[in-house]
Coordinates of C-alpha atoms and ligand atoms in Angstrom, one line a residue:
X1 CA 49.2 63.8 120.9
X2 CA 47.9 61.6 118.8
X3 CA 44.5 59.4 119.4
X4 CA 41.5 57.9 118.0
X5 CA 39.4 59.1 120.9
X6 CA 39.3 62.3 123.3
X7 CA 36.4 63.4 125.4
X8 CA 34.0 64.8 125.2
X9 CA 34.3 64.8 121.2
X10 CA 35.2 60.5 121.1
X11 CA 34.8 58.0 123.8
X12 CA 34.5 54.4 124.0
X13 CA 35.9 53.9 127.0
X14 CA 39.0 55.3 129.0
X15 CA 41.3 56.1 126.2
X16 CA 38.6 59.3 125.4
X17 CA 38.5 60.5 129.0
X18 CA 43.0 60.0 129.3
X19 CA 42.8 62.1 126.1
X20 CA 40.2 64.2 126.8
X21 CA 42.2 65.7 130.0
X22 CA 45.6 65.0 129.6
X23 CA 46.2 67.5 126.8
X24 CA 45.4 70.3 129.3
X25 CA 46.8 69.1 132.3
X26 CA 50.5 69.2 130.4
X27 CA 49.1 72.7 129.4
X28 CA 49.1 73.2 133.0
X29 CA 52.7 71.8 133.4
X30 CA 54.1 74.7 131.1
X31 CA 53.7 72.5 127.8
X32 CA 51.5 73.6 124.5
X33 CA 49.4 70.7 123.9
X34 CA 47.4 69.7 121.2
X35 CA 45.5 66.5 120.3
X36 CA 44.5 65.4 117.0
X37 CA 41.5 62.4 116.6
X38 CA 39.4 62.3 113.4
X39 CA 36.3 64.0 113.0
X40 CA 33.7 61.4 113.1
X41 CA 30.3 61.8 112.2
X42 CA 28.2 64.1 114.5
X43 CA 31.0 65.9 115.5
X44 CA 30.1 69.6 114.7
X45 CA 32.9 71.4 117.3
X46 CA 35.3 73.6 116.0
X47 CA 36.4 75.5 112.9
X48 CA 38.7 74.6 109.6
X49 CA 42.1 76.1 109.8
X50 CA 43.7 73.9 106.8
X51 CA 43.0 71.4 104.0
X52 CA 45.3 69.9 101.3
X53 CA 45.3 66.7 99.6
X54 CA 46.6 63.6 101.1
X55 CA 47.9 60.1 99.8
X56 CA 48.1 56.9 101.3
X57 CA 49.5 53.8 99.2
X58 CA 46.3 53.9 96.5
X59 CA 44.4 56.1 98.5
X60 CA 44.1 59.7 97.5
X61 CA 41.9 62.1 99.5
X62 CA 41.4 65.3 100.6
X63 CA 41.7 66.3 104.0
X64 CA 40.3 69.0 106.5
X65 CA 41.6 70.0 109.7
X66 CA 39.2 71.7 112.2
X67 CA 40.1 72.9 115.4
X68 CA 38.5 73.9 118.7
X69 CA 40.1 74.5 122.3
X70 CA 40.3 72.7 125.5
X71 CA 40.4 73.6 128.8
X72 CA 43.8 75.4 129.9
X73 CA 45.2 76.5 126.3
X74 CA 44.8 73.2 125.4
X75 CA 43.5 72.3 121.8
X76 CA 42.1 69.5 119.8
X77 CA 42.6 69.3 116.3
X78 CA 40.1 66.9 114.6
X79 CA 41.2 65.0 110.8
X80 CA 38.0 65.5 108.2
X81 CA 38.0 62.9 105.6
X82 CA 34.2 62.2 105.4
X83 CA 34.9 58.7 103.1
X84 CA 37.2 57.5 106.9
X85 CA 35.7 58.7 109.3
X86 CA 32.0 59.6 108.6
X87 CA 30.8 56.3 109.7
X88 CA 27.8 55.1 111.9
X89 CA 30.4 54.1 114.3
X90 CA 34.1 55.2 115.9
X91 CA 35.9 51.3 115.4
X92 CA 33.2 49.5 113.7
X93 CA 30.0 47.4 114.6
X94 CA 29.9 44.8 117.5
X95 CA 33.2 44.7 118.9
X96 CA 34.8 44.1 115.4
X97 CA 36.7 46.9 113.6
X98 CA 35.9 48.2 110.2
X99 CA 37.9 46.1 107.5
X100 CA 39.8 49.1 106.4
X101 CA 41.3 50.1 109.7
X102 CA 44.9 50.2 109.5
X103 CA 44.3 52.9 106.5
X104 CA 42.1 55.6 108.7
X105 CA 44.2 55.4 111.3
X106 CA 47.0 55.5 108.6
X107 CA 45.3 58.6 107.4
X108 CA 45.1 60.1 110.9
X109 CA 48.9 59.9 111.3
X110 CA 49.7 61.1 108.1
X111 CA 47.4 63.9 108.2
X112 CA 48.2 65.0 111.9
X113 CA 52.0 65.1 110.9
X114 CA 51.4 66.5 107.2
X115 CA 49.4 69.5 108.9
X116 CA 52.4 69.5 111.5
X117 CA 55.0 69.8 108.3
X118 CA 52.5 72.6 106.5
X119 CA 52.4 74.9 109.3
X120 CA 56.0 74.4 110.4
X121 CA 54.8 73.7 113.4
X122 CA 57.8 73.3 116.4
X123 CA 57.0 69.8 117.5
X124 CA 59.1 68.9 120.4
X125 CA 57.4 65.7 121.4
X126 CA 55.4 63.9 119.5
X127 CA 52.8 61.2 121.8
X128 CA 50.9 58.5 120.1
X129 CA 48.2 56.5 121.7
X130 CA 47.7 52.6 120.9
X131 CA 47.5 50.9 118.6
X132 CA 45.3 53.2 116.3
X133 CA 48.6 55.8 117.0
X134 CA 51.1 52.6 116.2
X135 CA 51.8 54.2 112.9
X136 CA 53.1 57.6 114.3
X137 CA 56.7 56.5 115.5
X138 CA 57.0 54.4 112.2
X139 CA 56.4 57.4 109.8
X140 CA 58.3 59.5 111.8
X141 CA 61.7 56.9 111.7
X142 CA 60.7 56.7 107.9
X143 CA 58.8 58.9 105.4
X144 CA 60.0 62.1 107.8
X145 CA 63.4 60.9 108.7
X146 CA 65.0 64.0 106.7
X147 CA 62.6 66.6 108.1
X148 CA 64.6 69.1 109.8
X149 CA 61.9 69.6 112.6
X150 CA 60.3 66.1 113.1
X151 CA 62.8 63.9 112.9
X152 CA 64.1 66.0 115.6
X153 CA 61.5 65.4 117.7
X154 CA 61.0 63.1 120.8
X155 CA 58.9 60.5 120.3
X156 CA 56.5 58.8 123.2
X157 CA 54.3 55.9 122.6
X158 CA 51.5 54.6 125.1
X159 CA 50.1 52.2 125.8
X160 CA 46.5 51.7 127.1
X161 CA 45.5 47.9 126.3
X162 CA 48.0 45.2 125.3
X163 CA 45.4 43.5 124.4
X164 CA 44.3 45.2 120.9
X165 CA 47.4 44.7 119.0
X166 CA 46.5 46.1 115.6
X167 CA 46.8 43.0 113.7
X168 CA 47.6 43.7 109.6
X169 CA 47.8 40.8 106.8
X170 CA 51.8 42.0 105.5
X171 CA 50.3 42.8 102.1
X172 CA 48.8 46.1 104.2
X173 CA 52.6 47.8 104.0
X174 CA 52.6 49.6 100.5
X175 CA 49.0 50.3 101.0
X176 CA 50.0 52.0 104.1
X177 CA 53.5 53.3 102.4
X178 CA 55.6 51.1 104.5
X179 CA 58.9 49.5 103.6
X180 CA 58.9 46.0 103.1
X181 CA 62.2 46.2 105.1
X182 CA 59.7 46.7 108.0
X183 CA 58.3 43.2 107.6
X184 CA 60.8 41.7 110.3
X185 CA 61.6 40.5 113.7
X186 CA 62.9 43.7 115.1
X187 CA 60.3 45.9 113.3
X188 CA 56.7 45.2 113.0
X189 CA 56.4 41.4 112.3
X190 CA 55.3 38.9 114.6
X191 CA 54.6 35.4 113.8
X192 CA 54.1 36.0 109.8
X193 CA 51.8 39.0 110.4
X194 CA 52.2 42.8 111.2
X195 CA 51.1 44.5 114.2
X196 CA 51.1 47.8 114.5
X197 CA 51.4 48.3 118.1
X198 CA 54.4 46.8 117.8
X199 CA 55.3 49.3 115.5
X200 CA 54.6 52.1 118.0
X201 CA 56.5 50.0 120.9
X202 CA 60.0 49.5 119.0
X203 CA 60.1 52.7 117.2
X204 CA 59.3 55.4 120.0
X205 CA 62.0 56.9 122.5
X206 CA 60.0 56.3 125.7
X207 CA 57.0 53.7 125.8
X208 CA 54.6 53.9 128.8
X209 CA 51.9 52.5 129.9
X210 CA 49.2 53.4 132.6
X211 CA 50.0 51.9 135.6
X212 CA 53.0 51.1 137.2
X213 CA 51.8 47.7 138.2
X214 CA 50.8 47.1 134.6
X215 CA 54.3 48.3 133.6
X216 CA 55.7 45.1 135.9
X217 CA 52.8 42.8 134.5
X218 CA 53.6 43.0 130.5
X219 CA 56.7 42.4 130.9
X220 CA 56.0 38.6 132.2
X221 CA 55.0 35.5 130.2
X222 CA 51.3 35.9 132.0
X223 CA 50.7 39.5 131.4
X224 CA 52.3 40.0 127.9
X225 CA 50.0 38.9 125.5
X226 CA 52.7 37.3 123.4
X227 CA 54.8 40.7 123.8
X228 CA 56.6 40.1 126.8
X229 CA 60.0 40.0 125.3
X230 CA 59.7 42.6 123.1
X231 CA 59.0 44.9 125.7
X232 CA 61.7 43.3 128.6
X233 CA 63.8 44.0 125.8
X234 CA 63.1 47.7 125.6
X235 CA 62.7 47.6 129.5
X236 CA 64.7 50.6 129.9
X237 CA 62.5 52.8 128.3
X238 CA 59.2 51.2 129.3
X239 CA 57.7 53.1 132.4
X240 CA 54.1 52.7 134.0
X241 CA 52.4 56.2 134.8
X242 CA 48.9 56.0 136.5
X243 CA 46.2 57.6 134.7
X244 CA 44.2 60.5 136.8
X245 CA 41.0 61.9 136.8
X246 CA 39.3 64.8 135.1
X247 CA 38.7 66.4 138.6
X248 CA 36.1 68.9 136.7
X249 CA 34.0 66.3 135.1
X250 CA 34.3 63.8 137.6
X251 CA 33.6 66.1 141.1
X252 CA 30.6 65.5 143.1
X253 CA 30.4 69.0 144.4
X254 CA 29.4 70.2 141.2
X255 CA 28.2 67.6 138.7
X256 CA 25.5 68.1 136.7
X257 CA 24.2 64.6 136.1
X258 CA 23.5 64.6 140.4
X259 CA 20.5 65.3 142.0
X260 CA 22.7 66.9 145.0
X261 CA 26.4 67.9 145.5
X262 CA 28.4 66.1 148.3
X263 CA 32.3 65.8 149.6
X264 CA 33.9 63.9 152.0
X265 CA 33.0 66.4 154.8
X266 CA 28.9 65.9 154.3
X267 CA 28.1 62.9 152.4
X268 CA 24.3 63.3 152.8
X269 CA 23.6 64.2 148.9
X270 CA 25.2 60.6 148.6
X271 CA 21.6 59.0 150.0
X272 CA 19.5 61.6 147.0
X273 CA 21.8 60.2 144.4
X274 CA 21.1 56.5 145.9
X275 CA 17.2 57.4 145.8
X276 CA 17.4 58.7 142.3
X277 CA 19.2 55.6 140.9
X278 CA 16.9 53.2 142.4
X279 CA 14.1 55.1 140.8
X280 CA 16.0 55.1 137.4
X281 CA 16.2 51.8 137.5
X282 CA 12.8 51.3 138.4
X283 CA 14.1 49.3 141.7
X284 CA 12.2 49.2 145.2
X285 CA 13.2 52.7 146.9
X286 CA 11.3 52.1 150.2
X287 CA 13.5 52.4 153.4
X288 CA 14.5 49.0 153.2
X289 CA 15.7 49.6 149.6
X290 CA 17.9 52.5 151.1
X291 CA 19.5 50.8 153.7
X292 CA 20.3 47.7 151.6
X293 CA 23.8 48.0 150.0
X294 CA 23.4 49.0 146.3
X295 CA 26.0 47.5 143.9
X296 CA 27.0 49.4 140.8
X297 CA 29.0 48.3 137.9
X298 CA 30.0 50.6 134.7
X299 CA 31.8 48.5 131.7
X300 CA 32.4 47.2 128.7
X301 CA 30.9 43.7 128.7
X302 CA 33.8 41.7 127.7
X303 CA 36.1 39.0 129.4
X304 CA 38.8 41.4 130.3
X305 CA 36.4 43.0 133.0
X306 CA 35.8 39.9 134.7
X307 CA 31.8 39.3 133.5
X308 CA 32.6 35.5 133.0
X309 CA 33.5 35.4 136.9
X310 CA 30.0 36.6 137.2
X311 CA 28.2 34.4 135.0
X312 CA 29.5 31.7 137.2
X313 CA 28.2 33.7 139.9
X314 CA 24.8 34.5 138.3
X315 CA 22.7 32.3 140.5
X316 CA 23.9 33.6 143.6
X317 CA 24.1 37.1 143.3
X318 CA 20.0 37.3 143.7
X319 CA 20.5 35.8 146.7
X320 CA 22.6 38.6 148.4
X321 CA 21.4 41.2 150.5
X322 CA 22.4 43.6 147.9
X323 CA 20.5 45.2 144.8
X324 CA 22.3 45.9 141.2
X325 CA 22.4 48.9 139.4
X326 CA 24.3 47.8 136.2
X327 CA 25.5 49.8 132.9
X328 CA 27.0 48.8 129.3
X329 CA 27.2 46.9 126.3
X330 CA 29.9 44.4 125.0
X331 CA 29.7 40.8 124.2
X332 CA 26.0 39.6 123.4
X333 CA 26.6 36.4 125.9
X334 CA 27.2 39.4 129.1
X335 CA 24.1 42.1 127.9
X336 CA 21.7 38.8 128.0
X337 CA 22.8 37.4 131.3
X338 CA 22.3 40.7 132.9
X339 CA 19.2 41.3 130.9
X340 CA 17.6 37.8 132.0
X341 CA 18.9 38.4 135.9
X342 CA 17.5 42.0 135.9
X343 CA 13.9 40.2 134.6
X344 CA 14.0 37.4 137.0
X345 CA 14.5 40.2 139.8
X346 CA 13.3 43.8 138.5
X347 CA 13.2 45.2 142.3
X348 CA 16.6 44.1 143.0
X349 CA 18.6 44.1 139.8
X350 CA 18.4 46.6 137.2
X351 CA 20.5 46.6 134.0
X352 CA 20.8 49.3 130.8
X353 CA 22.3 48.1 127.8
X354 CA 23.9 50.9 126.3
X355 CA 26.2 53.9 126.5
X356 CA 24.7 56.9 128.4
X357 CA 27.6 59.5 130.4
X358 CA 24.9 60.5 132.8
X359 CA 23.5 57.6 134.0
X360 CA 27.0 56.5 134.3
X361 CA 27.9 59.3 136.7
X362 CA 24.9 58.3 138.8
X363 CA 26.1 54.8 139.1
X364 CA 29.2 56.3 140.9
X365 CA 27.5 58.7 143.0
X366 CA 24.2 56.6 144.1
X367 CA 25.7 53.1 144.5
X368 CA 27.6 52.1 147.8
X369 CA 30.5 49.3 146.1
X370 CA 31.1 49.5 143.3
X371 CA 32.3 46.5 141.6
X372 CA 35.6 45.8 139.2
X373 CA 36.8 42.4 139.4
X374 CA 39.1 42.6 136.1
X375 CA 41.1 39.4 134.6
X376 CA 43.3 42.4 133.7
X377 CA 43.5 46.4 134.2
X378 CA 46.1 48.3 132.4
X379 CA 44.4 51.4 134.6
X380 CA 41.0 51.3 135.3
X381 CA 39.6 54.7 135.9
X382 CA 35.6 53.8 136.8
X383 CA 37.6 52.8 140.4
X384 CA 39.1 55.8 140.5
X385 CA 35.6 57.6 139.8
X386 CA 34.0 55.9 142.6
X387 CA 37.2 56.6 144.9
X388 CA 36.4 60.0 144.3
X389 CA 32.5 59.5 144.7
X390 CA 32.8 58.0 148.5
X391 CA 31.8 54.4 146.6
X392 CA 33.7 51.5 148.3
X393 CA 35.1 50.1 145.1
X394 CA 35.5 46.3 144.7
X395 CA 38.6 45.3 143.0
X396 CA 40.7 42.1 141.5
X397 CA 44.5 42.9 142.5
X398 CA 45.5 43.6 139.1
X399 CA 47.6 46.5 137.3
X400 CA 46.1 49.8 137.8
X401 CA 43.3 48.5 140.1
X402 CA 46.4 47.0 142.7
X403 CA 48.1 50.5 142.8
X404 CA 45.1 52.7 143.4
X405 CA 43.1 50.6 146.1
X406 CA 44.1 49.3 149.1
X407 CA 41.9 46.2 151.0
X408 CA 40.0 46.6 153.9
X409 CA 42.1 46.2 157.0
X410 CA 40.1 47.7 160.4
X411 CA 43.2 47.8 162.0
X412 CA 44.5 50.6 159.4
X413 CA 43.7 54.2 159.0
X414 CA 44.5 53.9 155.2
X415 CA 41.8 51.4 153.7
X416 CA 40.0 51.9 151.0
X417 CA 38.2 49.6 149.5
X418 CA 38.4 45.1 148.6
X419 CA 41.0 44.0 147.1
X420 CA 41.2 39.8 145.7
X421 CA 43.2 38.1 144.1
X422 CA 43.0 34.5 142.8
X423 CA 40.6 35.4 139.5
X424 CA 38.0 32.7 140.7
X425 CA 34.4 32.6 141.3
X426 CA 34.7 31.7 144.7
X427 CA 37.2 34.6 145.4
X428 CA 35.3 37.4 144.1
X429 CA 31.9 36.0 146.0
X430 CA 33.9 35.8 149.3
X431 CA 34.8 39.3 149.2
X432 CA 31.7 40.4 148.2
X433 CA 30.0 39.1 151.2
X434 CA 32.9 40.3 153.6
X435 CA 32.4 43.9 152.1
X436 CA 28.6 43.3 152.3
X437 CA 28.7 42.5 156.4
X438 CA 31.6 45.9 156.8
X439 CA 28.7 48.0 155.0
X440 CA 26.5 47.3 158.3
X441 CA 29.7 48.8 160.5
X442 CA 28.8 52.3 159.8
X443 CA 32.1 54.0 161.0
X444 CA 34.1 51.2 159.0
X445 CA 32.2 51.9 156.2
X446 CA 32.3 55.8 156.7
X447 CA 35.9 55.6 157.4
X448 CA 36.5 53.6 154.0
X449 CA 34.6 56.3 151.7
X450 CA 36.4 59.5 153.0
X451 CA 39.8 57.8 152.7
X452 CA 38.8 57.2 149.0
X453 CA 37.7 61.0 148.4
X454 CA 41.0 62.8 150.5
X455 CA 42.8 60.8 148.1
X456 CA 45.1 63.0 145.0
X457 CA 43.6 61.4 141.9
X458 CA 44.8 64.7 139.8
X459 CA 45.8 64.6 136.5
X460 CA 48.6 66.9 137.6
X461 CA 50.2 64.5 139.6
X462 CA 50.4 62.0 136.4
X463 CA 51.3 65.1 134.1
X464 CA 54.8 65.8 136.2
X465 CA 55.6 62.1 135.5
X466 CA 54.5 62.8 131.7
X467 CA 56.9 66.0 131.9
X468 CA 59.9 64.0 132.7
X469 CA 59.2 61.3 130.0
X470 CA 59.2 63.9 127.1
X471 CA 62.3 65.5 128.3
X472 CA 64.2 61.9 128.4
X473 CA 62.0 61.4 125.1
X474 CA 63.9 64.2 123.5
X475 CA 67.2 64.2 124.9
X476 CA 67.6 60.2 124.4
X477 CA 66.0 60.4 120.8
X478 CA 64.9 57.2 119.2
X479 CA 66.2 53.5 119.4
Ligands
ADP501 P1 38.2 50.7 129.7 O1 38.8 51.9 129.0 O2 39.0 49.5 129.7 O3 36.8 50.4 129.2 P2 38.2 52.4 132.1 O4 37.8 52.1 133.5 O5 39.6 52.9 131.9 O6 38.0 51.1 131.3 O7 37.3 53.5 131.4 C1 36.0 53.3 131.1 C2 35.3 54.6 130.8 O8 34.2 54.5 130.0 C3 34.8 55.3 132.1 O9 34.7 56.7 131.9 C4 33.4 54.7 132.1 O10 32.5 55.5 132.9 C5 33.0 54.8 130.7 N1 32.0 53.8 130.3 C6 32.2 52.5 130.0 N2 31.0 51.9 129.6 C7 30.1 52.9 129.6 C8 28.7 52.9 129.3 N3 28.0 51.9 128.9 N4 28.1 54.1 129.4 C9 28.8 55.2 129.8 N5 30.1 55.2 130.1 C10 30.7 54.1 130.0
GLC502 C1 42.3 51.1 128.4 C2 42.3 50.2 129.6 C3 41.9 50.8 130.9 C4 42.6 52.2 131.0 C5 42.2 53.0 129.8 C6 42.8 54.4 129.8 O1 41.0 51.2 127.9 O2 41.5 49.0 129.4 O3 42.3 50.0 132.0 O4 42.1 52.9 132.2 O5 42.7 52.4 128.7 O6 44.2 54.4 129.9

């Protein structure tokens, strides 16, 4: 596999944590797995088993590869080329990318492969990740069309956001050693430019994506992003397979960010975790603080995860009988809204602006809803998390967040959690409150949690689905 994050080395967002426990859950299904990210700065894990010199277009460089293991014979391999990939950060400042993008992650392909030909390494499969892994599929169709071992190879391509499509000004193709027969409709051009997701989507053997509903969504005008008919057209070989969870790091038994282990068959350690948020925060923890609902939100600040519904809603959601525990950084517009709101009510609301693993964990364990109203969701996994964590997640009906909850429906045994749809402000508020008055029906609300926590959210499930993609990956071969 090939990525530009995996857990707990790289991690932006869900990309690091799919990467960061896939690799060992295919371990588990019989297959040798190994993912290769580059070694960023800080990252002082594992040991050099190769270097050699590497060129790309003008670029010449040396590179190191360092390996350490994962869980389950599982290994990661990370690419050292200090001038890429020593930087301050993994993508670039802000939300922006560093300007020379499409060459490290050129870099990362061609290394991961190079070390792959230099070791004669048995590839079977080879699985690229978004658009930073675009490039994998096109070398391998190109500059290692002849190899007796790669070219052999099945190739998979996933993909985790539509939405980051890799866009490259053409005159990137020799500086990436690209053909300039590449530069057309069926290859990587779209509308005068190059995008090299596009590359990864017409040149693997199987494409997936995260989420069966997902799968259904990009292939429509609505959902596509512009890439709708390219991938209707390769419809065949498009399937959606839902993400799972790392069910060591993400297991309230026995995680080490809570104050108390719980399961679904004693939630009491739920109510310390609760206490020990509030007092994070710096909210009111008095008995009425405990008994009022506590809403918790984990996210990337940005329009795909629905903030600009809640701007609209920003003058009502004091006025709920609800406080806010609230965690993440994005868009400057989101951090300052939530930064005024949390001001205006620092007993009720309370906000961090920044990354921190720990406090996220306690946002899933200590809050009672937790809240996900995305204008899209190839996967979503914080919904997942709080599935697990006996938190009543509060969901748009959208790709991966339609297929892993279902809405609240008292005459059902199977419920568990809200579910909206129409992506309005009115919507979201409505269902808010409905799950707000269902929190004071105890049983309801009990019944909700520990139908969220019996549920399989394994990566093993999602790894036999994986299995059978790389054996059609290999046996079909390329397009
Ligand atoms: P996406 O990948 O689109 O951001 P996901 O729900 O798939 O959304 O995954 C997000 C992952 O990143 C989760 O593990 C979540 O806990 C984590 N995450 C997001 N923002 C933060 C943050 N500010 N601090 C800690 N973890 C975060
Ligand atoms: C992307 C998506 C998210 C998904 C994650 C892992 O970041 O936005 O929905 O869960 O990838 O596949």
């Amino acid at each position: 596999m090939i990525a530009s994050e995996a857990a707990p080395f790289a991690k932006t967002g869900g990309l690091g944590d799919v990467l960061g426990a896939l690799p060992a859950a295919m371990s588990r299904a019989g297959w040798d797995a190994t993912v290769v990210l580059p070694r960023y700065r800080g990252n002082t894990a594992g040991r050099e088993i190769d270097r050699f010199p590497l060129r790309v277009g003008g670029y010449s460089t040396e590179i190191g590869i360092f390996e350490a293991p994962l869980a389950d014979g599982a290994r990661a391999l990370f690419v050292d080329d200090p001038r890429m990939f020593d930087r301050e950060f993994i993508y670039g400042e802000g939300t922006g990318d560093y300007p020379d993008s499409p060459l490290r992650f050129a870099v990362l392909a061609r290394a991961a492969l190079e070390h792959a030909v230099r070791g004669n390494i048995p590839v079977t499969v080879v699985h690229a990740h978004d658009w930073q892994g675009g490039l994998v599929p096109v070398y391998l169709k190109t500059l290692y069309s002849g190899h007796p071992v790669l070219s052999r190879a099945g190739v998979v391509f996933t993909i985790h956001n539509l939405a980051y499509q890799g866009w490259v000004d053409p005159d990137w193709l020799p500086r990436l050693d690209l053909p300039w027969h590449l530069y057309s409709i069926d290859q990587l051009e779209f509308y005068g430019r190059i995008s090299l997701l596009k590359g990864g989507i017409v040149n693997a053997g199987m494409v997936t994506t995260v989420s069966p509903q997902y799968a259904r969504e990009i292939q429509t005008p609505s959902g596509g992003v512009g890439f709708d008919g390219i991938l209707r057209s390769r419809g065949d070989r498009l399937v959606g397979i839902l993400n799972g969870i790392d069910a060591v790091e993400w297991d309230p038994m026995a995680d080490r960010f809570l104050p108390a282990p719980y399961s679904a068959d004693d939630v009491s350690g739920k109510r310390v975790a609760k206490k020990a948020l509030l007092e994070r925060y710096g909210l009111a923890s008095d008995d009425a603080a405990m008994e009022r609902p506590l809403i918790g939100m984990v996210t990337r600040m940005v329009d795909q995860k629905g903030l600009n519904l809640i701007e609209q809603l920003a003058g009502e959601l004091p006025w709920l009988d609800a406080g806010f525990a609230v965690l993440g950084t994005g868009e400057s517009r989101y951090q300052d809204m939530w930064r005024d709101l949390a001001s205006q009510h620092p007993w009720k609301i309370g906000v961090r602006i920044g990354f921190d693993e720990g406090l996220a964990h306690l946002i899933e364990a200590g809050s009672d809803l937790f809240l996900m109203p995305s204008l899209f969701e190839p996967c979503g996994l914080n919904q997942m998390y709080s599935l697990r964590y006996g938190t009543v997640p509060l969901v748009r009906r959208v790709g991966g967040l339609a297929d892993t909850v279902t809405n609240f429906d008292p005459s059902r045994s199977d419920s568990t959690g809200f579910v909206f749809d129409d992506f309005t402000p009115w919507a979201l508020i409505g269902t808010l409150r409905w799950a707000l008055d269902t929190y004071r029906d105890k049983d309801a609300w009990h019944r909700l949690q520990v139908n969220g926590m019996r549920q399989d959210l394994s990566w093993d499930r999602s790894a036999r689905e994986y299995v059978k993609i790389y054996e059609s990956a290999v046996s079909r071969g390329t397009p």
